[in-house]
Amino acid sequence: RPLTTDASSRILLFSAANCLTVAYHHSEAPAAASAAPSAGELIRRPEMEGLLREVFGNMPEYGGALGSLLCTFVSHLMNQDPQIVHWAHRSGLASCFLGMFAARGAFGDDIASWDEPRLGPNTDLITSVPNVVAALSLTESGARSVREADPFSPLLAVFASRKYAMPNSRCLLSEMAAIVGTGLDEIMRHTPSLSETVMKAVVRVIRRVVYLGKKLA
């Protein structure tokens, strides 16, 4: 269960996350670096780690707006400092993030028994996920952990679920497919060891779409 349930607290969380994202996006500047803790110091603080775990572990309750901000924040910090990637995997934060999607095997080759994706129908959240996955894959051991977790099929499953399509949601009406596709292409180019896993996920979701189409015919 989420720790924060009232609207005012969530607004404060959103505002704080927004400020952090903006501040650390420009933290390469010497003035910003001297006025704030380093990216590594910040994310290793117990209160920050606890916040990230709390939101990533209860994403449906906290919503995609806050989730997308924290995804952007975390991916930027990991790209800034590769040591944060090692820490994220050692501390279990990476596992917490990857656990947002689904239990292992829920989106396997048996396309008739796929689960519903756990990601909320929020365009910003869905399009921010590939950036975090790419950052978590910057190290060899990180890429191995991502391959074992396989977040790609659960991510692409949003394109084969009525929860994300009209009239239930408008999130598929934007350029989301192109943005997600570009993100996955970047992952395959920079981390070739994940190419096979990504392509298998693409094939699975195409098979899932065909399966659903035949059911409607």
PDB file of N, CA and C in Angstrom, residues 174-212:
ATOM      1  N   SER A 174      -0.982   9.637 -29.352  1.00  0.00           N
ATOM      2  CA  SER A 174       0.179  10.502 -29.555  1.00  0.00           C
ATOM      3  C   SER A 174       1.240   9.739 -30.362  1.00  0.00           C
ATOM      4  N   GLU A 175       2.468  10.248 -30.310  1.00  0.00           N
ATOM      5  CA  GLU A 175       3.594   9.599 -30.991  1.00  0.00           C
ATOM      6  C   GLU A 175       4.263   8.565 -30.088  1.00  0.00           C
ATOM      7  N   MET A 176       3.508   8.005 -29.164  1.00  0.00           N
ATOM      8  CA  MET A 176       4.099   7.112 -28.182  1.00  0.00           C
ATOM      9  C   MET A 176       4.785   5.912 -28.823  1.00  0.00           C
ATOM     10  N   ALA A 177       4.158   5.309 -29.824  1.00  0.00           N
ATOM     11  CA  ALA A 177       4.751   4.122 -30.456  1.00  0.00           C
ATOM     12  C   ALA A 177       6.115   4.453 -31.051  1.00  0.00           C
ATOM     13  N   ALA A 178       6.218   5.592 -31.710  1.00  0.00           N
ATOM     14  CA  ALA A 178       7.491   5.984 -32.316  1.00  0.00           C
ATOM     15  C   ALA A 178       8.548   6.261 -31.259  1.00  0.00           C
ATOM     16  N   ILE A 179       8.139   6.895 -30.151  1.00  0.00           N
ATOM     17  CA  ILE A 179       9.099   7.220 -29.098  1.00  0.00           C
ATOM     18  C   ILE A 179       9.592   5.944 -28.415  1.00  0.00           C
ATOM     19  N   VAL A 180       8.679   5.034 -28.110  1.00  0.00           N
ATOM     20  CA  VAL A 180       9.074   3.768 -27.493  1.00  0.00           C
ATOM     21  C   VAL A 180       9.967   2.972 -28.450  1.00  0.00           C
ATOM     22  N   GLY A 181       9.595   2.941 -29.724  1.00  0.00           N
ATOM     23  CA  GLY A 181      10.401   2.225 -30.711  1.00  0.00           C
ATOM     24  C   GLY A 181      11.803   2.795 -30.821  1.00  0.00           C
ATOM     25  N   THR A 182      11.906   4.110 -30.802  1.00  0.00           N
ATOM     26  CA  THR A 182      13.220   4.745 -30.852  1.00  0.00           C
ATOM     27  C   THR A 182      14.042   4.390 -29.618  1.00  0.00           C
ATOM     28  N   GLY A 183      13.387   4.372 -28.468  1.00  0.00           N
ATOM     29  CA  GLY A 183      14.085   4.005 -27.234  1.00  0.00           C
ATOM     30  C   GLY A 183      14.610   2.583 -27.274  1.00  0.00           C
ATOM     31  N   LEU A 184      13.806   1.666 -27.795  1.00  0.00           N
ATOM     32  CA  LEU A 184      14.250   0.273 -27.896  1.00  0.00           C
ATOM     33  C   LEU A 184      15.379   0.122 -28.914  1.00  0.00           C
ATOM     34  N   ASP A 185      15.305   0.896 -29.995  1.00  0.00           N
ATOM     35  CA  ASP A 185      16.381   0.875 -30.994  1.00  0.00           C
ATOM     36  C   ASP A 185      17.693   1.350 -30.377  1.00  0.00           C
ATOM     37  N   GLU A 186      17.621   2.391 -29.540  1.00  0.00           N
ATOM     38  CA  GLU A 186      18.812   2.883 -28.860  1.00  0.00           C
ATOM     39  C   GLU A 186      19.390   1.802 -27.940  1.00  0.00           C
ATOM     40  N   ILE A 187      18.521   1.096 -27.238  1.00  0.00           N
ATOM     41  CA  ILE A 187      18.991   0.028 -26.346  1.00  0.00           C
ATOM     42  C   ILE A 187      19.714  -1.049 -27.139  1.00  0.00           C
ATOM     43  N   MET A 188      19.155  -1.445 -28.276  1.00  0.00           N
ATOM     44  CA  MET A 188      19.786  -2.502 -29.072  1.00  0.00           C
ATOM     45  C   MET A 188      21.114  -2.042 -29.667  1.00  0.00           C
ATOM     46  N   ARG A 189      21.196  -0.788 -30.058  1.00  0.00           N
ATOM     47  CA  ARG A 189      22.435  -0.288 -30.649  1.00  0.00           C
ATOM     48  C   ARG A 189      23.543  -0.149 -29.618  1.00  0.00           C
ATOM     49  N   HIS A 190      23.201   0.318 -28.424  1.00  0.00           N
ATOM     50  CA  HIS A 190      24.219   0.536 -27.400  1.00  0.00           C
ATOM     51  C   HIS A 190      24.492  -0.708 -26.566  1.00  0.00           C
ATOM     52  N   THR A 191      23.527  -1.636 -26.510  1.00  0.00           N
ATOM     53  CA  THR A 191      23.702  -2.870 -25.736  1.00  0.00           C
ATOM     54  C   THR A 191      23.289  -4.050 -26.620  1.00  0.00           C
ATOM     55  N   PRO A 192      24.170  -4.476 -27.541  1.00  0.00           N
ATOM     56  CA  PRO A 192      23.819  -5.551 -28.487  1.00  0.00           C
ATOM     57  C   PRO A 192      23.378  -6.848 -27.812  1.00  0.00           C
ATOM     58  N   SER A 193      23.850  -7.080 -26.587  1.00  0.00           N
ATOM     59  CA  SER A 193      23.477  -8.324 -25.907  1.00  0.00           C
ATOM     60  C   SER A 193      21.980  -8.392 -25.603  1.00  0.00           C
ATOM     61  N   LEU A 194      21.281  -7.245 -25.684  1.00  0.00           N
ATOM     62  CA  LEU A 194      19.835  -7.230 -25.419  1.00  0.00           C
ATOM     63  C   LEU A 194      19.018  -7.288 -26.710  1.00  0.00           C
ATOM     64  N   SER A 195      19.676  -7.293 -27.869  1.00  0.00           N
ATOM     65  CA  SER A 195      18.961  -7.236 -29.147  1.00  0.00           C
ATOM     66  C   SER A 195      18.007  -8.406 -29.323  1.00  0.00           C
ATOM     67  N   GLU A 196      18.474  -9.599 -29.010  1.00  0.00           N
ATOM     68  CA  GLU A 196      17.632 -10.781 -29.187  1.00  0.00           C
ATOM     69  C   GLU A 196      16.407 -10.716 -28.273  1.00  0.00           C
ATOM     70  N   THR A 197      16.611 -10.288 -27.031  1.00  0.00           N
ATOM     71  CA  THR A 197      15.499 -10.193 -26.089  1.00  0.00           C
ATOM     72  C   THR A 197      14.470  -9.175 -26.563  1.00  0.00           C
ATOM     73  N   VAL A 198      14.940  -8.026 -27.061  1.00  0.00           N
ATOM     74  CA  VAL A 198      14.022  -6.994 -27.561  1.00  0.00           C
ATOM     75  C   VAL A 198      13.257  -7.501 -28.770  1.00  0.00           C
ATOM     76  N   MET A 199      13.950  -8.129 -29.709  1.00  0.00           N
ATOM     77  CA  MET A 199      13.284  -8.593 -30.932  1.00  0.00           C
ATOM     78  C   MET A 199      12.272  -9.699 -30.627  1.00  0.00           C
ATOM     79  N   LYS A 200      12.580 -10.543 -29.672  1.00  0.00           N
ATOM     80  CA  LYS A 200      11.602 -11.574 -29.282  1.00  0.00           C
ATOM     81  C   LYS A 200      10.344 -10.921 -28.711  1.00  0.00           C
ATOM     82  N   ALA A 201      10.526  -9.839 -27.942  1.00  0.00           N
ATOM     83  CA  ALA A 201       9.381  -9.125 -27.387  1.00  0.00           C
ATOM     84  C   ALA A 201       8.541  -8.500 -28.495  1.00  0.00           C
ATOM     85  N   VAL A 202       9.198  -7.947 -29.510  1.00  0.00           N
ATOM     86  CA  VAL A 202       8.474  -7.363 -30.640  1.00  0.00           C
ATOM     87  C   VAL A 202       7.658  -8.428 -31.367  1.00  0.00           C
ATOM     88  N   VAL A 203       8.268  -9.580 -31.592  1.00  0.00           N
ATOM     89  CA  VAL A 203       7.559 -10.673 -32.266  1.00  0.00           C
ATOM     90  C   VAL A 203       6.371 -11.134 -31.428  1.00  0.00           C
ATOM     91  N   ARG A 204       6.567 -11.232 -30.116  1.00  0.00           N
ATOM     92  CA  ARG A 204       5.470 -11.676 -29.246  1.00  0.00           C
ATOM     93  C   ARG A 204       4.283 -10.720 -29.313  1.00  0.00           C
ATOM     94  N   VAL A 205       4.547  -9.422 -29.261  1.00  0.00           N
ATOM     95  CA  VAL A 205       3.426  -8.479 -29.246  1.00  0.00           C
ATOM     96  C   VAL A 205       2.714  -8.468 -30.601  1.00  0.00           C
ATOM     97  N   ILE A 206       3.450  -8.683 -31.681  1.00  0.00           N
ATOM     98  CA  ILE A 206       2.800  -8.787 -32.995  1.00  0.00           C
ATOM     99  C   ILE A 206       1.905 -10.024 -33.036  1.00  0.00           C
ATOM    100  N   ARG A 207       2.395 -11.122 -32.510  1.00  0.00           N
ATOM    101  CA  ARG A 207       1.591 -12.338 -32.451  1.00  0.00           C
ATOM    102  C   ARG A 207       0.358 -12.125 -31.574  1.00  0.00           C
ATOM    103  N   ARG A 208       0.526 -11.359 -30.499  1.00  0.00           N
ATOM    104  CA  ARG A 208      -0.602 -11.071 -29.602  1.00  0.00           C
ATOM    105  C   ARG A 208      -1.663 -10.236 -30.318  1.00  0.00           C
ATOM    106  N   VAL A 209      -1.243  -9.252 -31.093  1.00  0.00           N
ATOM    107  CA  VAL A 209      -2.187  -8.429 -31.850  1.00  0.00           C
ATOM    108  C   VAL A 209      -2.943  -9.285 -32.874  1.00  0.00           C
ATOM    109  N   VAL A 210      -2.219 -10.160 -33.554  1.00  0.00           N
ATOM    110  CA  VAL A 210      -2.865 -11.052 -34.522  1.00  0.00           C
ATOM    111  C   VAL A 210      -3.880 -11.957 -33.816  1.00  0.00           C
ATOM    112  N   TYR A 211      -3.494 -12.481 -32.657  1.00  0.00           N
ATOM    113  CA  TYR A 211      -4.390 -13.344 -31.879  1.00  0.00           C
ATOM    114  C   TYR A 211      -5.664 -12.612 -31.495  1.00  0.00           C
ATOM    115  N   LEU A 212      -5.539 -11.390 -31.013  1.00  0.00           N
ATOM    116  CA  LEU A 212      -6.721 -10.629 -30.617  1.00  0.00           C
ATOM    117  C   LEU A 212      -7.573 -10.281 -31.825  1.00  0.00           C
TER     118      LEU A 212
END
